[in-house]
PDB file of N, CA and C in Angstrom:
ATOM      1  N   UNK E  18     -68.267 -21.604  79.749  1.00 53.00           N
ATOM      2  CA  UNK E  18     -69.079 -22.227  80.778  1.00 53.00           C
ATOM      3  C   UNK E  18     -69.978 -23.241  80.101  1.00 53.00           C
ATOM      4  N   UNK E  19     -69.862 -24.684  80.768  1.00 67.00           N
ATOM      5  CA  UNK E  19     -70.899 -25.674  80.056  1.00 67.00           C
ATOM      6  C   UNK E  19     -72.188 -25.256  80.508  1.00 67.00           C
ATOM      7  N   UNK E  20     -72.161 -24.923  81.769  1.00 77.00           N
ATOM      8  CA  UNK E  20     -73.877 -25.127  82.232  1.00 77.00           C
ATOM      9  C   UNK E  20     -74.363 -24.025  83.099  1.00 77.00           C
ATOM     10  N   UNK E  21     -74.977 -23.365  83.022  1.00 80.00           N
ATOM     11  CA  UNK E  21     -75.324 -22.308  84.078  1.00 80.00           C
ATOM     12  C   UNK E  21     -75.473 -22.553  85.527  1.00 80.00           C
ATOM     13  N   UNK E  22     -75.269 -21.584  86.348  1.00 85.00           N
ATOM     14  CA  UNK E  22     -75.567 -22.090  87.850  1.00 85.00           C
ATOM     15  C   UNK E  22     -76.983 -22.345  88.284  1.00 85.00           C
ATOM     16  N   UNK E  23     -76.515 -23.341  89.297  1.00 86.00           N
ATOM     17  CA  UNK E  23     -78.364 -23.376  89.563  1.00 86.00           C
ATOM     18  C   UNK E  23     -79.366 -22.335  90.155  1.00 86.00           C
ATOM     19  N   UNK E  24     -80.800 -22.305  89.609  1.00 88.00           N
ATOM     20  CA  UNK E  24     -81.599 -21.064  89.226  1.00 88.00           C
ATOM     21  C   UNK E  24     -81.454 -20.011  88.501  1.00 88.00           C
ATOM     22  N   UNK E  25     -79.657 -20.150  87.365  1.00 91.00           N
ATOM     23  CA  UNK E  25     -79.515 -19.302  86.758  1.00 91.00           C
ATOM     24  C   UNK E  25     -80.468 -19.317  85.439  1.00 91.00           C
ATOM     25  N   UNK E  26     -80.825 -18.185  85.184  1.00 91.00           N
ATOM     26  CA  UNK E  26     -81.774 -18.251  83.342  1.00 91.00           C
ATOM     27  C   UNK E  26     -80.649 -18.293  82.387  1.00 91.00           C
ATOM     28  N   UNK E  27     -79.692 -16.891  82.729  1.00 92.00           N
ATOM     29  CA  UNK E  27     -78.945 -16.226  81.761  1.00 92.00           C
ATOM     30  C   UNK E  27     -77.995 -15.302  81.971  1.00 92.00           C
ATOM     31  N   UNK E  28     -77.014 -14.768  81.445  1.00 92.00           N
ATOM     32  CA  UNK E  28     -76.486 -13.439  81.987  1.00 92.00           C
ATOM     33  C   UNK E  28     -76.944 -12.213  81.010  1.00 92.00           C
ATOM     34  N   UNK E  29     -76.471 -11.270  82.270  1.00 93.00           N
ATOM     35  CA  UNK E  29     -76.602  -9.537  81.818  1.00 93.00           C
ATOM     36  C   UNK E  29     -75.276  -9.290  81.601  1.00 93.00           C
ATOM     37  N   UNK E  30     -74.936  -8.761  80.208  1.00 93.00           N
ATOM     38  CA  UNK E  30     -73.640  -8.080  79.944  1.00 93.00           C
ATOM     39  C   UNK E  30     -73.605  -6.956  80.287  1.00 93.00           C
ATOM     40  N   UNK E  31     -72.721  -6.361  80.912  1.00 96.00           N
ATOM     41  CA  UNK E  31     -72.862  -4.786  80.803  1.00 96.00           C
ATOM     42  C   UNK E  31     -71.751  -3.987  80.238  1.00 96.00           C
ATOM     43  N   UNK E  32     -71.478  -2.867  79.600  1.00 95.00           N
ATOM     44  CA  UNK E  32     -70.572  -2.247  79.182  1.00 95.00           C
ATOM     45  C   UNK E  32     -70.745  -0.856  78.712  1.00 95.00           C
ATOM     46  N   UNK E  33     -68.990  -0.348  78.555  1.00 96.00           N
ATOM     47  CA  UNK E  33     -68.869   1.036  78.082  1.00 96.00           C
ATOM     48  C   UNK E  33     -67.606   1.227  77.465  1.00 96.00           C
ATOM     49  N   UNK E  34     -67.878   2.217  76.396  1.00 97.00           N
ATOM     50  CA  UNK E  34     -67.020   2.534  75.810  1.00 97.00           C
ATOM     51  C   UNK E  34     -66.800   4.180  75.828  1.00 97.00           C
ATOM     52  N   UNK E  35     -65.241   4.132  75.994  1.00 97.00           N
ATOM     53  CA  UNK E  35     -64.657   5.901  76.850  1.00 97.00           C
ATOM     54  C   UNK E  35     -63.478   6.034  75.980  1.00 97.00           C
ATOM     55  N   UNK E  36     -62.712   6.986  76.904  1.00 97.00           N
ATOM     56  CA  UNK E  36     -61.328   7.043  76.661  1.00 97.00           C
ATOM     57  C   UNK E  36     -60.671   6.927  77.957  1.00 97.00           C
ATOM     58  N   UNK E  37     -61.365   6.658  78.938  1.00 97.00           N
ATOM     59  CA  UNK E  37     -60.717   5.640  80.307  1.00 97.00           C
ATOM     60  C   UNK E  37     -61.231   4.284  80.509  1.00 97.00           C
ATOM     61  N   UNK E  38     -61.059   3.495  81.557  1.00 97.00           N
ATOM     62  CA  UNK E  38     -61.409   2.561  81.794  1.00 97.00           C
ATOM     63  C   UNK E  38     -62.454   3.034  82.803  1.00 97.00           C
ATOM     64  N   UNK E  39     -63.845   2.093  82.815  1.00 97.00           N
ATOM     65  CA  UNK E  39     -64.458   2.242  83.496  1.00 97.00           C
ATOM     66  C   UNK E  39     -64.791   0.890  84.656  1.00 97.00           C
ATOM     67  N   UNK E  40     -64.239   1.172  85.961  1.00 96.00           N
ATOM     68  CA  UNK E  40     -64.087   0.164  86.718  1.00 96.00           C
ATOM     69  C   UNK E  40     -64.903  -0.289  87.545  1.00 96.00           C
ATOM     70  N   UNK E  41     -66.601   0.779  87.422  1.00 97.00           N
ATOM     71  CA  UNK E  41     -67.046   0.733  88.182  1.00 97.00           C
ATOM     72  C   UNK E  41     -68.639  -0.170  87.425  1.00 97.00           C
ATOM     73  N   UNK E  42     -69.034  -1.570  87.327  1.00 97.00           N
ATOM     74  CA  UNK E  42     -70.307  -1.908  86.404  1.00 97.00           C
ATOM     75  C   UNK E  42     -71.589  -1.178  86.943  1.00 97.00           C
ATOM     76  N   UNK E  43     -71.696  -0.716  87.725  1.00 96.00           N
ATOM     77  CA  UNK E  43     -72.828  -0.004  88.271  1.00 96.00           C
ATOM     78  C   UNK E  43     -72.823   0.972  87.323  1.00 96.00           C
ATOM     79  N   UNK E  44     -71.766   1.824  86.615  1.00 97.00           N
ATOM     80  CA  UNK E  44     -72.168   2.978  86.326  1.00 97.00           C
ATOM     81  C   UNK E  44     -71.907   2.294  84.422  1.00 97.00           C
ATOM     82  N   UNK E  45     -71.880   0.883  84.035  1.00 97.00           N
ATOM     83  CA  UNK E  45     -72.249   0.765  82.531  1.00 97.00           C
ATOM     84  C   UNK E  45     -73.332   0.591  82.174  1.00 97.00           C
ATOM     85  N   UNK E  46     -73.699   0.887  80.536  1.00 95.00           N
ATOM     86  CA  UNK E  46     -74.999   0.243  80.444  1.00 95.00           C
ATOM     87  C   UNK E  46     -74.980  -0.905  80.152  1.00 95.00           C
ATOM     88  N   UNK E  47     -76.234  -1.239  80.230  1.00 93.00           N
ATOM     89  CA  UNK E  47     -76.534  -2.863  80.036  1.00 93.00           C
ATOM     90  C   UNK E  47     -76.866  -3.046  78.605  1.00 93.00           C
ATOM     91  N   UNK E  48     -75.667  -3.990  77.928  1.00 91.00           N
ATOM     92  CA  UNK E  48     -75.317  -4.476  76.431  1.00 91.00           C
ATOM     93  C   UNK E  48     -76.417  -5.181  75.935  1.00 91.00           C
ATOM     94  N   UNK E  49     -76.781  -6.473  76.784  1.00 89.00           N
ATOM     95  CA  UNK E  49     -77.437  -7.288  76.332  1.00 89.00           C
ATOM     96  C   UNK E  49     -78.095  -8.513  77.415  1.00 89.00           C
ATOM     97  N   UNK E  50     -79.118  -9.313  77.496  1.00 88.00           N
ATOM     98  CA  UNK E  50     -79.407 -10.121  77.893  1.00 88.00           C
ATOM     99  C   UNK E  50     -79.027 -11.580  77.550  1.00 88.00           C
ATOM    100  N   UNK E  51     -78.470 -12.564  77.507  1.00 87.00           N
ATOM    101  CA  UNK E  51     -78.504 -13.597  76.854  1.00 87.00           C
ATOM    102  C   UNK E  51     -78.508 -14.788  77.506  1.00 87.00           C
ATOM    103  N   UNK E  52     -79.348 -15.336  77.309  1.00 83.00           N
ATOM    104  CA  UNK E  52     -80.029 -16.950  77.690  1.00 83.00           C
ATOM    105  C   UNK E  52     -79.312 -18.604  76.971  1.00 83.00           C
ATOM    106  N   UNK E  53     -78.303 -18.356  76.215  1.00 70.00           N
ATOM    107  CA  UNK E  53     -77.134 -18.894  74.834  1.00 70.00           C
ATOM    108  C   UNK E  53     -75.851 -19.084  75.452  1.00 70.00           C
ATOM    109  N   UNK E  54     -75.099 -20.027  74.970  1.00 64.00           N
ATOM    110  CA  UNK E  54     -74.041 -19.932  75.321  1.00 64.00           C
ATOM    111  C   UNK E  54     -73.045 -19.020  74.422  1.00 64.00           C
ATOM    112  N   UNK E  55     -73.667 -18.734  73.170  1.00 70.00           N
ATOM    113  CA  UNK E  55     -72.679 -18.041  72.355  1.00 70.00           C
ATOM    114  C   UNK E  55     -73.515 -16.835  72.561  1.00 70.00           C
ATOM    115  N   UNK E  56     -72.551 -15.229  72.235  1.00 74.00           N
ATOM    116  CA  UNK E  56     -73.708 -14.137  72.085  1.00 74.00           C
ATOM    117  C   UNK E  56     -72.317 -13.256  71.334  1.00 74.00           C
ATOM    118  N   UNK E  57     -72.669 -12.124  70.548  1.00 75.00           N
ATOM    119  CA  UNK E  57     -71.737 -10.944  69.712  1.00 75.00           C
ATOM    120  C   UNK E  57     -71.764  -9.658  70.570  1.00 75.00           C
ATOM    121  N   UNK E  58     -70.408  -9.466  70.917  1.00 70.00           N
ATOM    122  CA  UNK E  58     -70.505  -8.182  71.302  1.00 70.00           C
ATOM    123  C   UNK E  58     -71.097  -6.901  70.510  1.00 70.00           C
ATOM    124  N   UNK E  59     -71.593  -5.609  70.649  1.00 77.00           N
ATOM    125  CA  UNK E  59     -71.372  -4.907  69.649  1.00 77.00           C
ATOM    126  C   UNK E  59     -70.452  -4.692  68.632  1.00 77.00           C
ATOM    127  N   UNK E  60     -70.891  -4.071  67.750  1.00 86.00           N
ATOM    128  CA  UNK E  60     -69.818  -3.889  66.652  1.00 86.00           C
ATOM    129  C   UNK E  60     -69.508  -2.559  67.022  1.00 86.00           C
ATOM    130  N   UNK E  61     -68.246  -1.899  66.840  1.00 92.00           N
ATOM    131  CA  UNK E  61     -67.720   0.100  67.650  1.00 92.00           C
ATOM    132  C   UNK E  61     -67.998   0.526  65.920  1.00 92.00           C
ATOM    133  N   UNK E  62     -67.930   2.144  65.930  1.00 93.00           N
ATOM    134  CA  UNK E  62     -67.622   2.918  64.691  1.00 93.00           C
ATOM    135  C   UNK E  62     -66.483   2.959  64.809  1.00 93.00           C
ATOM    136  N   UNK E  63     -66.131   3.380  63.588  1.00 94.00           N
ATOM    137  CA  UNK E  63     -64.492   3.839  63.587  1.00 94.00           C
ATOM    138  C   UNK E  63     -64.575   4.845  64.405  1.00 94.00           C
ATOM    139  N   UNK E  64     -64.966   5.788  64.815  1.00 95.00           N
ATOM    140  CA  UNK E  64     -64.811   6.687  66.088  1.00 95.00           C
ATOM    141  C   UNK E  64     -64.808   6.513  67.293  1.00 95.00           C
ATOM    142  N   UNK E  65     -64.739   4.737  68.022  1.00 96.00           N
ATOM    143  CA  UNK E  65     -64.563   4.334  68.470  1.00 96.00           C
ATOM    144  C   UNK E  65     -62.716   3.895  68.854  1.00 96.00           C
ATOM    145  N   UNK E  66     -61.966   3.802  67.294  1.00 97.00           N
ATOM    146  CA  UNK E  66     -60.817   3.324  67.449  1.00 97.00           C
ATOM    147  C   UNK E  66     -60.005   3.916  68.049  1.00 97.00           C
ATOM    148  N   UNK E  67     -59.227   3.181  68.796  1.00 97.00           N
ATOM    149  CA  UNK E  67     -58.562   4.131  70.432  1.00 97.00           C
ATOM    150  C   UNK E  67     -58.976   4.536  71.823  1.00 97.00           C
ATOM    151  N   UNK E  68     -60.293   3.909  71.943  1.00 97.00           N
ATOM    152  CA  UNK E  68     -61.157   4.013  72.991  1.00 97.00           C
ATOM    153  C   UNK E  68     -60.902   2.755  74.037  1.00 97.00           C
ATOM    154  N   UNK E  69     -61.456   2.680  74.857  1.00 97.00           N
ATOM    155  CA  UNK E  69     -61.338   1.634  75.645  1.00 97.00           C
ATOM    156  C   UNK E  69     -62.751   1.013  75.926  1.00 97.00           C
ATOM    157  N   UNK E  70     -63.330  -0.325  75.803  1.00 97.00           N
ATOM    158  CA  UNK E  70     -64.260  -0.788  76.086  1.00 97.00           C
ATOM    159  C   UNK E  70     -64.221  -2.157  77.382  1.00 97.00           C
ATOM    160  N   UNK E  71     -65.362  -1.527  77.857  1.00 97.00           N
ATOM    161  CA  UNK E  71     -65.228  -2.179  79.720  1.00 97.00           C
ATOM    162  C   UNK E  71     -66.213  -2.825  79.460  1.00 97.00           C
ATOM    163  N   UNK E  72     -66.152  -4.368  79.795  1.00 96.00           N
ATOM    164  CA  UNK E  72     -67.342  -5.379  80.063  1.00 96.00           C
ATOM    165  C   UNK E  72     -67.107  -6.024  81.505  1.00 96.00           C
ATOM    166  N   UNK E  73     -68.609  -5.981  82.002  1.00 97.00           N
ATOM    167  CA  UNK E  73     -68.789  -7.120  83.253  1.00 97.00           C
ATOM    168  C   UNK E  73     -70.021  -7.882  83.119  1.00 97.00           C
ATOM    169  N   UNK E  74     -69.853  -8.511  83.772  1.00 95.00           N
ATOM    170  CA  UNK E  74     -71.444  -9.493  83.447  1.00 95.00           C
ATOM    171  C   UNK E  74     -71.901 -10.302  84.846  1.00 95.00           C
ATOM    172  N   UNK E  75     -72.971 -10.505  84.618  1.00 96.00           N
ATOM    173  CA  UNK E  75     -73.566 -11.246  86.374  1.00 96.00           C
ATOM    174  C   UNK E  75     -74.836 -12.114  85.623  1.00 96.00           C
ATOM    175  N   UNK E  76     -74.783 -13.185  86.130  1.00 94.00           N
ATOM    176  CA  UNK E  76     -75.847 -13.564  86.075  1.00 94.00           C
ATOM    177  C   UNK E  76     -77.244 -13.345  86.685  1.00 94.00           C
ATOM    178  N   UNK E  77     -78.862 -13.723  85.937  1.00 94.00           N
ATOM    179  CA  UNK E  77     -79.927 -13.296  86.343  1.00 94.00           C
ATOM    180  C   UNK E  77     -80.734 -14.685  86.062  1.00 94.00           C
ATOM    181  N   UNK E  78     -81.881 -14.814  87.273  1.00 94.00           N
ATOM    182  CA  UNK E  78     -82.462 -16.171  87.336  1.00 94.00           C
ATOM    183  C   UNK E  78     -83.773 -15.356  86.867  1.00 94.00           C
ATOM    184  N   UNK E  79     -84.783 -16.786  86.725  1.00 87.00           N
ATOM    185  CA  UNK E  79     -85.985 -16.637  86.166  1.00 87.00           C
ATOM    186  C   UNK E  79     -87.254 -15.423  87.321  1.00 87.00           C
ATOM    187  N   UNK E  80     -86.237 -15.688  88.550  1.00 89.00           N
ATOM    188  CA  UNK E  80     -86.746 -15.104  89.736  1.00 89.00           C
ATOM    189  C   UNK E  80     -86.890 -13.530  89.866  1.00 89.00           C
ATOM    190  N   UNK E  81     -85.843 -13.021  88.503  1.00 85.00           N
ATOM    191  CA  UNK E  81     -85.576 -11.625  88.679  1.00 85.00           C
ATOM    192  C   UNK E  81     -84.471 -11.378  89.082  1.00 85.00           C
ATOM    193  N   UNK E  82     -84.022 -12.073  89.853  1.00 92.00           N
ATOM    194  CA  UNK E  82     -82.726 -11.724  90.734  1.00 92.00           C
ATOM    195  C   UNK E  82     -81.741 -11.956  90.206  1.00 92.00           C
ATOM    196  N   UNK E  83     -80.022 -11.065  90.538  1.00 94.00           N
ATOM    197  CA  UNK E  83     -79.348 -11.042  89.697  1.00 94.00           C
ATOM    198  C   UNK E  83     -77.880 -11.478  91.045  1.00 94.00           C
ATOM    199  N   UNK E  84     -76.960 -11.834  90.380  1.00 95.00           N
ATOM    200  CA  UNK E  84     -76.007 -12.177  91.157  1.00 95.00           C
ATOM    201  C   UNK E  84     -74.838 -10.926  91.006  1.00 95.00           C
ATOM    202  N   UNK E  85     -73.695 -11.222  91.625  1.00 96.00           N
ATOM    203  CA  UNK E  85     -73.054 -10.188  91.675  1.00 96.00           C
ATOM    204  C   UNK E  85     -71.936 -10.036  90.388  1.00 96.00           C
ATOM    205  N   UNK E  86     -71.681  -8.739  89.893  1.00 97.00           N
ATOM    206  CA  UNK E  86     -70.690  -8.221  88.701  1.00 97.00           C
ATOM    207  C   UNK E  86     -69.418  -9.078  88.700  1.00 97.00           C
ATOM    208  N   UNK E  87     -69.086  -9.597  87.594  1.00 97.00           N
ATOM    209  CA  UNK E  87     -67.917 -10.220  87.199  1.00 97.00           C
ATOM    210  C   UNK E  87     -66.516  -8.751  87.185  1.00 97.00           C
ATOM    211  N   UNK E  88     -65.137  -9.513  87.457  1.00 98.00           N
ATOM    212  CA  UNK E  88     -64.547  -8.140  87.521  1.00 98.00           C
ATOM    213  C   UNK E  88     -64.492  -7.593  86.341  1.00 98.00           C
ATOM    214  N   UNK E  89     -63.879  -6.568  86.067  1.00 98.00           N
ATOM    215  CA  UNK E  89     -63.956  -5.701  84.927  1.00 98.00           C
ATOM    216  C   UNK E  89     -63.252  -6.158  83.732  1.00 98.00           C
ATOM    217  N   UNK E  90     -63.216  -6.384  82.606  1.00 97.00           N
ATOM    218  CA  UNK E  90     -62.329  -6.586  81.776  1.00 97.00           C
ATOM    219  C   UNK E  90     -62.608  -5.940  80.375  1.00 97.00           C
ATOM    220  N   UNK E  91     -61.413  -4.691  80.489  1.00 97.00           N
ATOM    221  CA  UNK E  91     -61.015  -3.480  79.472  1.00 97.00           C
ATOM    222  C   UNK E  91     -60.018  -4.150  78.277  1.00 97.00           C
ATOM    223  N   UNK E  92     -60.374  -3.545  77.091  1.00 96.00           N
ATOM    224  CA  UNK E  92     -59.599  -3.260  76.093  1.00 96.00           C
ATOM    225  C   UNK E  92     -59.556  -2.529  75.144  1.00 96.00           C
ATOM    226  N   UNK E  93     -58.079  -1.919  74.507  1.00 97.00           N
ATOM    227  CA  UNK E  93     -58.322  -0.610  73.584  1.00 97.00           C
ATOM    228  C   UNK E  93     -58.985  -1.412  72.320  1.00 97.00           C
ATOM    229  N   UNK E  94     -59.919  -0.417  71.440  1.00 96.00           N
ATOM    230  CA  UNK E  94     -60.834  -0.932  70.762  1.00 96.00           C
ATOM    231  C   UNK E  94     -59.371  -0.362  69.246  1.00 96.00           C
ATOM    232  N   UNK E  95     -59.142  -1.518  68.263  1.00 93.00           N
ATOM    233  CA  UNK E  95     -58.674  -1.195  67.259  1.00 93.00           C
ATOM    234  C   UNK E  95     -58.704  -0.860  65.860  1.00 93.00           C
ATOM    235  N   UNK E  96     -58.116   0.035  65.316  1.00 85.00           N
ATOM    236  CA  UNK E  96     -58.744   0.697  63.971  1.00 85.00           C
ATOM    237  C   UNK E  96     -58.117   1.047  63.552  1.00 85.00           C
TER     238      UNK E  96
END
């Protein structure tokens, strides 16, 4: 994305890491805030490898307010 939407600040990442997919972003936690166009996901433990990690993200304006969850997008974590 070149430019954020208008009144956007930034987005909220959210995510989880299982041994299912989790389809629902209401029930991930929230990764990170970022105001950047570039940002690093976490880094997993190796006890992570074979897991599945679920990210969604929505944007949030200076207002507080947040827009609605991007769809889900899972992948097995490798090790």
């Amino acid at each position: 994305v070149k430019a954020l939407p208008r009144g956007a600040r930034g987005v909220l990442l959210s995510g989880s890491v299982g041994t299912t997919v989790q389809s629902d972003p209401e029930m991930m936690g929230v990764v990170g805030q970022f105001a950047r166009n570039q940002f690093r996901v976490p880094q997993y433990s190796a006890g992570d490898a074979g897991k599945i990690a679920s990210y969604s993200a929505r944007w949030f304006g200076s207002d507080g307010q947040v827009g609605p969850f991007s769809p889900v997008v899972s992948a097995v974590i490798a090790g």
